[in-house]
Short mmCIF file of C-alpha atoms and ligand atoms in Angstrom, two decimals:
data_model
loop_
_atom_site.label_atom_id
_atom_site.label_comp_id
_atom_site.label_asym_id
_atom_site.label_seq_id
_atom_site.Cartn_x
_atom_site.Cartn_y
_atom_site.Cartn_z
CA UNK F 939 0.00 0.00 0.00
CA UNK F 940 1.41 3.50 -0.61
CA UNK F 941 2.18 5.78 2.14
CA UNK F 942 2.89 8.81 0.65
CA UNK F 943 0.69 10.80 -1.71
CA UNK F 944 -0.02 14.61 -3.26
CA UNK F 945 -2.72 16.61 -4.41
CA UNK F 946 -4.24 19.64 -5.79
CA UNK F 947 -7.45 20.75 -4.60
CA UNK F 948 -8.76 23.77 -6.73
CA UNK F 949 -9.77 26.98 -5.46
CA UNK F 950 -13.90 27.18 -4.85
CA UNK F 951 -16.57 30.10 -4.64
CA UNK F 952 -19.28 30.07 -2.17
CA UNK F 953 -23.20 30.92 -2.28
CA UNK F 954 -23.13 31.94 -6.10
CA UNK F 955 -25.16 34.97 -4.71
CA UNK F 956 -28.03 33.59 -4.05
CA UNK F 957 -27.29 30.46 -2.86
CA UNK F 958 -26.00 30.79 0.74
CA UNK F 959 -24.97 27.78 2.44
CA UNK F 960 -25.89 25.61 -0.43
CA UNK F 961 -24.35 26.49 -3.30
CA UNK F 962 -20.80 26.60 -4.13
CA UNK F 963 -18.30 26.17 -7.51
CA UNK F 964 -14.63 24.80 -8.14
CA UNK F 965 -12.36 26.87 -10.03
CA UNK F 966 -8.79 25.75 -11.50
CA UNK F 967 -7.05 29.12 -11.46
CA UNK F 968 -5.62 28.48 -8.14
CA UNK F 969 -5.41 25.60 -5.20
CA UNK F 970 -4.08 23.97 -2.87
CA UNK F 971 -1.06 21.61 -3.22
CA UNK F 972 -0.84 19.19 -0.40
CA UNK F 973 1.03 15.99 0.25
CA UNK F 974 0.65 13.72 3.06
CA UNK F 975 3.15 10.51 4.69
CA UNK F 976 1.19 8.15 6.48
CA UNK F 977 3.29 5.61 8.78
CA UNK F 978 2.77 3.66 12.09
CA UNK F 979 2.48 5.60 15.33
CA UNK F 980 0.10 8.22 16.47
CA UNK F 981 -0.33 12.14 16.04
CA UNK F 982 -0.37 14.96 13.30
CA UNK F 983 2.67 16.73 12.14
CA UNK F 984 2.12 19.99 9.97
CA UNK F 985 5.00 21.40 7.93
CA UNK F 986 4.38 24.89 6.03
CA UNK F 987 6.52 25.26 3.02
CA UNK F 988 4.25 28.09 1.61
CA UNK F 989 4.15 31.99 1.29
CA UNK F 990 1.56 32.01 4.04
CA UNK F 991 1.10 31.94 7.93
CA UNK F 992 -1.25 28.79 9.15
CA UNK F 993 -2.48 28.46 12.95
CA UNK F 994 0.40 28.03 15.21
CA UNK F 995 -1.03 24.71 16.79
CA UNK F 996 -2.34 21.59 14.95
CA UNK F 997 -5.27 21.51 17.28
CA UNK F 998 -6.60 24.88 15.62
CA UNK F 999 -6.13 23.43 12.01
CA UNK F 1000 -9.00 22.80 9.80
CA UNK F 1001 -7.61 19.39 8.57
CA UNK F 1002 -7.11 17.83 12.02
CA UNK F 1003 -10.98 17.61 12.52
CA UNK F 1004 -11.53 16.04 9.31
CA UNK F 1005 -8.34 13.72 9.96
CA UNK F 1006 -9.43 12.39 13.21
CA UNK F 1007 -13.37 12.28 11.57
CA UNK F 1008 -11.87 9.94 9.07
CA UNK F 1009 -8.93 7.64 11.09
CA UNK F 1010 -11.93 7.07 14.19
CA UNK F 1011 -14.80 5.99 10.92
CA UNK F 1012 -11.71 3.87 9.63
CA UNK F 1013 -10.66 2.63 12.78
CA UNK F 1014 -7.07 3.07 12.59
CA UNK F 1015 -3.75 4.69 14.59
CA UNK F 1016 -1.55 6.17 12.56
CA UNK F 1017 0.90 9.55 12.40
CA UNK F 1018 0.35 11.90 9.44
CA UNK F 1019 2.89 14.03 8.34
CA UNK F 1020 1.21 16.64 5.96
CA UNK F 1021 3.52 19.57 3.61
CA UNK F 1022 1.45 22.42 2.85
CA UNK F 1023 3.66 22.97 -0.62
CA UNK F 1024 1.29 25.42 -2.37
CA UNK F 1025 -1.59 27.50 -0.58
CA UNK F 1026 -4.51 29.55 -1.78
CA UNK F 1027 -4.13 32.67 0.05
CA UNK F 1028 -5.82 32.45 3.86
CA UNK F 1029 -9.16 34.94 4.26
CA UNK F 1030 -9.48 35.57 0.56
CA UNK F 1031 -13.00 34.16 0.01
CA UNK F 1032 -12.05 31.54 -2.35
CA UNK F 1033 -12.48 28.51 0.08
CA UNK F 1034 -8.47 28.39 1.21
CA UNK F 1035 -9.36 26.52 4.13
CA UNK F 1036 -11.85 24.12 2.53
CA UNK F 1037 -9.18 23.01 0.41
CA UNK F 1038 -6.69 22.74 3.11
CA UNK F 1039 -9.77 20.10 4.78
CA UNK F 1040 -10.90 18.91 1.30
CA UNK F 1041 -6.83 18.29 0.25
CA UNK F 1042 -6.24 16.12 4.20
CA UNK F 1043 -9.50 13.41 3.66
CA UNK F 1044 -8.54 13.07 -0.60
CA UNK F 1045 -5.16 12.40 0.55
CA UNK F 1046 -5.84 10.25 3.53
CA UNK F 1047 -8.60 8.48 1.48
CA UNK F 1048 -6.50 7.57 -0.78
CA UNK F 1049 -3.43 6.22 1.54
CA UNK F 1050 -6.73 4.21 3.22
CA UNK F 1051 -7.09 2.46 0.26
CA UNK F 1052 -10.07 4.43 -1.06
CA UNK F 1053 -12.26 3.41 1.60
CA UNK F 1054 -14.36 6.19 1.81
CA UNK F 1055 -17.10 7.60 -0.89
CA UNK F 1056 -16.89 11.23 -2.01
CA UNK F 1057 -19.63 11.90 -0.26
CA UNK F 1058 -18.57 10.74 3.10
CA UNK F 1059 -15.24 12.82 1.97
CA UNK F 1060 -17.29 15.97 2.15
CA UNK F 1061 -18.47 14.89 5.58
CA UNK F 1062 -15.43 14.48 6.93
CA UNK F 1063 -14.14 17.65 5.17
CA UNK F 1064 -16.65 19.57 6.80
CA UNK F 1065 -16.15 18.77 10.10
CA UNK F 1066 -12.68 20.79 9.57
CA UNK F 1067 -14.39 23.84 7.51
CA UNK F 1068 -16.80 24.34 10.35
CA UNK F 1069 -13.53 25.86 12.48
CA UNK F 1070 -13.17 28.52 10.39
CA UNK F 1071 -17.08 29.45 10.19
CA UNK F 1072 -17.52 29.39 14.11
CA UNK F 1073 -19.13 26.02 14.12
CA UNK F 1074 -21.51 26.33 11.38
CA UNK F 1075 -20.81 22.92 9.16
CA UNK F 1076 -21.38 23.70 5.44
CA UNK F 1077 -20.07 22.05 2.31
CA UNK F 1078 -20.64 25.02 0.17
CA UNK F 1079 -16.83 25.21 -0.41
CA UNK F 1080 -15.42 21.55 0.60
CA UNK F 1081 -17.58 19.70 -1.97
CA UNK F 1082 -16.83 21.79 -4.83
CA UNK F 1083 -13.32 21.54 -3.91
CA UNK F 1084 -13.45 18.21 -3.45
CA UNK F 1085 -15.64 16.63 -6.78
CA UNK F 1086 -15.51 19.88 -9.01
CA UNK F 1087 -18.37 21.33 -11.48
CA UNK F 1088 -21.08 23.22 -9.43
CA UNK F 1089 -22.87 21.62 -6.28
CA UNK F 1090 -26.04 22.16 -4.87
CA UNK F 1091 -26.65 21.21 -1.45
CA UNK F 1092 -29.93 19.49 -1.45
CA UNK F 1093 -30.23 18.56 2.10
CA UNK F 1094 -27.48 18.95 5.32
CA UNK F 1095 -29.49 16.45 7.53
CA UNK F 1096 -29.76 13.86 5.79
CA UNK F 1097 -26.55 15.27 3.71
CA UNK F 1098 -27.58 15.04 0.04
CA UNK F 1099 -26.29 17.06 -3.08
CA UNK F 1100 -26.14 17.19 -6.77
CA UNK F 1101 -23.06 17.91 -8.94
CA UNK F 1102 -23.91 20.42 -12.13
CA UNK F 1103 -21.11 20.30 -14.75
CA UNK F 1104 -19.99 24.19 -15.91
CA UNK F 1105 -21.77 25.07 -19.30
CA UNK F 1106 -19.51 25.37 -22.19
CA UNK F 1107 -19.43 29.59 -22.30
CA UNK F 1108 -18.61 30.12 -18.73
CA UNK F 1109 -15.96 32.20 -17.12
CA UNK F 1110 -15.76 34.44 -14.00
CA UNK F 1111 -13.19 37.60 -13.23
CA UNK F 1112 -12.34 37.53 -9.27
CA UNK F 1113 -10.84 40.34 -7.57
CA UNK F 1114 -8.92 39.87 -3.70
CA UNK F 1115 -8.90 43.31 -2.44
CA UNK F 1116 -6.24 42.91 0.44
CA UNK F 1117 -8.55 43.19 3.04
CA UNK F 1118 -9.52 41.15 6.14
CA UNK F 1119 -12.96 40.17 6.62
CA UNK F 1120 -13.52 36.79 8.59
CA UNK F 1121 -15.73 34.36 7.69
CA UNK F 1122 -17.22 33.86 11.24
CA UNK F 1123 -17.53 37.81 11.77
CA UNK F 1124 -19.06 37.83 8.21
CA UNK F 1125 -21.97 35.48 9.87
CA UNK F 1126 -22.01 37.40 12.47
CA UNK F 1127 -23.57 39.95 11.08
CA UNK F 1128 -26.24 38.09 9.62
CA UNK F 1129 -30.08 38.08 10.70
CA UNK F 1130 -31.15 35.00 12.77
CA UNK F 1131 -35.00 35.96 10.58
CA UNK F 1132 -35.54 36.56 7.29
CA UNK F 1133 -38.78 38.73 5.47
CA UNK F 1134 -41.03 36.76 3.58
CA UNK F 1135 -40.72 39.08 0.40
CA UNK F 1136 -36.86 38.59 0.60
CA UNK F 1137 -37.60 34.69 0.60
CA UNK F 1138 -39.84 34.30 -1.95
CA UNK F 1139 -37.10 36.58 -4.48
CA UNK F 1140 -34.31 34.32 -3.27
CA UNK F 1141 -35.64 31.23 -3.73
CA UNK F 1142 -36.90 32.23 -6.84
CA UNK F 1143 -33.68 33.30 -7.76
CA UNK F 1144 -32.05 29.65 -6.60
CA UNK F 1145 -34.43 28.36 -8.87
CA UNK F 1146 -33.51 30.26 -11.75
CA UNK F 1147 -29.94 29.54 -11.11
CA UNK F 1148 -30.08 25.54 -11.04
CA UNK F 1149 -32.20 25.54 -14.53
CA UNK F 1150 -29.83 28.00 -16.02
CA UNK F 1151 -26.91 26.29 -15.12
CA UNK F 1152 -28.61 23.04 -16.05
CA UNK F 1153 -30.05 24.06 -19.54
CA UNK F 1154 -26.67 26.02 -20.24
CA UNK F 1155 -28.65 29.14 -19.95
CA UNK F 1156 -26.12 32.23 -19.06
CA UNK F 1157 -28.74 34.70 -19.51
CA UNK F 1158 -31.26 33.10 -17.08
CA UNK F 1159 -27.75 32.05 -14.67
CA UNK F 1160 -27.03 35.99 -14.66
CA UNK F 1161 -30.47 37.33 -13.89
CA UNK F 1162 -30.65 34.50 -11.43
CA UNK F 1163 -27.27 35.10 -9.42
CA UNK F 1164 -28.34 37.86 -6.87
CA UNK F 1165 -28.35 37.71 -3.34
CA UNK F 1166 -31.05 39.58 -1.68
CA UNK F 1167 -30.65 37.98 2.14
CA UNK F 1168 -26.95 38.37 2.68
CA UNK F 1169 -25.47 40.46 0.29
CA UNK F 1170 -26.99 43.83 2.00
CA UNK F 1171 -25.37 42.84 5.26
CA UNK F 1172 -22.29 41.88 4.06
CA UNK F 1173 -21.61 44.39 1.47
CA UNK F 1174 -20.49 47.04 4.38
CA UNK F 1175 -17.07 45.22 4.07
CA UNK F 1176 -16.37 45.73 0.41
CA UNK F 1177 -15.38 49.35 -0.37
CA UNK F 1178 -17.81 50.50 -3.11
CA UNK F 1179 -19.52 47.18 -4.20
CA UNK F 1180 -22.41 48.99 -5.29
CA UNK F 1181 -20.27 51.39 -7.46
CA UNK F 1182 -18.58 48.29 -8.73
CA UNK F 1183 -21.40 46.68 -9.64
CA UNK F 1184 -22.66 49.27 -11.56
CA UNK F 1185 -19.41 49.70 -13.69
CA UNK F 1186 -19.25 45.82 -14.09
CA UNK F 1187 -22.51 45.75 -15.70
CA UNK F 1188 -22.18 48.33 -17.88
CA UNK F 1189 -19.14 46.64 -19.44
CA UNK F 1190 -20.95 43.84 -20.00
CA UNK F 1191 -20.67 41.44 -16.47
CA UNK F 1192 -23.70 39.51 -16.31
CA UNK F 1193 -23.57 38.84 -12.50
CA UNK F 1194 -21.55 40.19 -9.62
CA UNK F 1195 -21.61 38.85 -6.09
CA UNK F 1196 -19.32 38.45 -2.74
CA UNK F 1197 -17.55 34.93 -3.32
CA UNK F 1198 -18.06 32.98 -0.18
CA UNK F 1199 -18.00 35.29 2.83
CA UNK F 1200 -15.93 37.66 1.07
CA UNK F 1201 -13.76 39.69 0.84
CA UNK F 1202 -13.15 38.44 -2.66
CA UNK F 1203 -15.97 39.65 -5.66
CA UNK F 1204 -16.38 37.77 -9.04
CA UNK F 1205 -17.95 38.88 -11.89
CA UNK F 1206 -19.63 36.46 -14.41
CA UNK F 1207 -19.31 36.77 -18.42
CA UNK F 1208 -19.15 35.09 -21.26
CA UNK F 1209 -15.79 34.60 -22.61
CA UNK F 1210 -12.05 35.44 -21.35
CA UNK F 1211 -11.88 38.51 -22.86
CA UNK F 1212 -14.80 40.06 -21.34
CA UNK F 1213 -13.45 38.20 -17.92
CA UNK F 1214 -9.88 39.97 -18.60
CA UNK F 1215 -11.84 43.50 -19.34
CA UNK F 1216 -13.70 43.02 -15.71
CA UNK F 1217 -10.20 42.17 -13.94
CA UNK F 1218 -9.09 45.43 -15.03
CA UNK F 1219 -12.02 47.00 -13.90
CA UNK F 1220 -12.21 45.13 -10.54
CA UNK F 1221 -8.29 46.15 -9.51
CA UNK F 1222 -8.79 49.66 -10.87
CA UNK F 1223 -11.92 50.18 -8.52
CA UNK F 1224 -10.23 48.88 -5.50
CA UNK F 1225 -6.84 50.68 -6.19
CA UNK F 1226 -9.00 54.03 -6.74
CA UNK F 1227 -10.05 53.31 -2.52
CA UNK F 1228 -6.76 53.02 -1.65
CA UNK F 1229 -6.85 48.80 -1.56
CA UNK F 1230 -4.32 46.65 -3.38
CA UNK F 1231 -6.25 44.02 -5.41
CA UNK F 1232 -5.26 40.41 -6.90
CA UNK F 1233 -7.73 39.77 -10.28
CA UNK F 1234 -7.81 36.38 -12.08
CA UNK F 1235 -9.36 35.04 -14.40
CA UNK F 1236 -11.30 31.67 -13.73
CA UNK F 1237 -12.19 28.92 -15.42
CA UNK F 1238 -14.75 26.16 -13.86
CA UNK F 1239 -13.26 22.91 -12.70
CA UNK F 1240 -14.73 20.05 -13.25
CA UNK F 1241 -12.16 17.56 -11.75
CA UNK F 1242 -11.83 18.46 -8.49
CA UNK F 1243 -9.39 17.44 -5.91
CA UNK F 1244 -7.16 14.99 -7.57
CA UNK F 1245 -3.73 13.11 -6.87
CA UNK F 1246 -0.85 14.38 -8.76
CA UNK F 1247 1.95 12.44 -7.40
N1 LIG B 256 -21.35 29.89 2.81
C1 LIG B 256 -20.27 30.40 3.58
C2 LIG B 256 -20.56 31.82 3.98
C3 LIG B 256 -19.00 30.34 2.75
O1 LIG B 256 -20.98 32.57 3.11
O2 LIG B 256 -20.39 32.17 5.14
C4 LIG B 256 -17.79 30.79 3.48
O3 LIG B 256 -17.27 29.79 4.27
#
């Protein structure tokens, strides 16, 4: 049996506007690279070989939940040596810490021999996630990351979800202003009660979403992506998003939203170009308040976490 393995988990955006909690797509412009050494004895050993700081202490590491989930369901002892070799950046909205929990059960599963379904995978991986959202368990991010294409949650208790491969024409522009908003201060803010007029629009709007994406259907996936519960709460922490929407959709965006819990925007369109046109837009906007901004362009992924060596 091996006992060494690596992988890439990709880079994942949460809610898709209006699908908090439930919704959530992989992306292959950036990820994770992981690999992990599996050998007789006990414990977790974490060794950080990337740009970027990780919590001092295993204990307060997203993977060790989902490690420990996984070793007590298998029923095995064993010490794990993990090298963080490549990191999506920490707090940048783009599910950096569900691919540090997605990237720990696809590369124990694998040195278990498999065991495991991808579901159960995204169970595991969510026990991890839920550190970084104080407590709240959600697979918005980890199951993207973890079987690609676009997933809808169906149902947390029992878990249930469907996987919706990316239509041919899409493509997103993200922008990282380099600012700190925290996911679990980010649901903070959030009421415990919603209006029924804001319900009926958003689950319209979910509904819209899933056929679009389903029929291929930009046009319907555009007007559909729009977050009508969360988004006016949360925009407070993104300098000018209204302002920035506007310009994005007069040059020809067909959605906007927060990705994830922010601070990190994307823009939806319909071919690189347009998605290179929004980047520049996106930086320019957040440069013009002072912020220093990453933009990429992204592509879906439809692979998802996989082993590369
Ligand atoms: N659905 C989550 C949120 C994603 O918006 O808080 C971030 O973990």
């Amino acid at each position: 049996m091996v006992n060494q393995v690596t992988v890439f988990v990709p880079a994942s955006i949460a809610n898709l506007g209006c699908g908090f909690d439930i919704m959530g797509m992989a992306v292959e412009s950036a990820g994770d690279i992981l690999s992990m050494e599996m050998s007789d004895g006990d414990g977790i050993e974490i060794i950080n070989r990337t740009d970027y700081d990780i919590p001092a202490s295993v204990e307060d590491n997203v993977m060790t939940p989902s490690i420990r989930a996984m070793l007590a369901a298998a029923g095995v002892r064993k010490h794990l040596k993990i090298t963080l070799m490549c990191k999506i950046m920490p707090g940048s909205g783009i599910g950096s810490s569900a691919a540090s929990a997605a990237g720990a059960v696809v590369a124990l599963n694998t040195l278990l021999g498999n065991r495991f379904s991808e579901k159960e995978m995204i169970e595991f991986a969510m026990e991890g996630e839920a550190i970084s959202s104080g407590g709240a368990r959600h697979a918005d991010n980890v199951a993207p990351a973890i079987i690609g294409g676009i997933v809808l949650i169906c149902s947390y208790s029992p878990f249930e979800y469907i996987r919706i491969p990316f239509p041919a024409t899409f493509c997103a522009a993200i922008a990282h202003p380099r600012i700190t908003v925290k996911t679990s201060e980010s649901r903070a803010v959030l009421p415990k009660e919603i209006p029924l007029k804001g319900a009926i629009l958003q689950w319209a709007n979910v509904g819209g979403l899933v056929a679009g994406f389903m029929n291929g259907d930009m046009g319907l996936v555009g007007r559909s992506m729009r977050d009508v519960i969360v988004e006016p709460y949360r925009k407070q922490f993104i300098p000018g998003f209204d302002e920035l929407r506007e310009r994005l959709f007069e040059a020809g965006a067909r959605a906007f939203n927060i990705s994830g819990s922010g601070p990190s925007v994307f823009a939806l369109c319909d071919n690189v170009k347009k998605a290179e046109e929004l980047c520049i837009i996106m930086s320019e906007h957040f440069q013009s308040k002072g912020i220093d901004a990453d933009a990429l362009v992204a592509l879906g992924d439809n692979r998802g976490a996989r082993v590369i060596f």
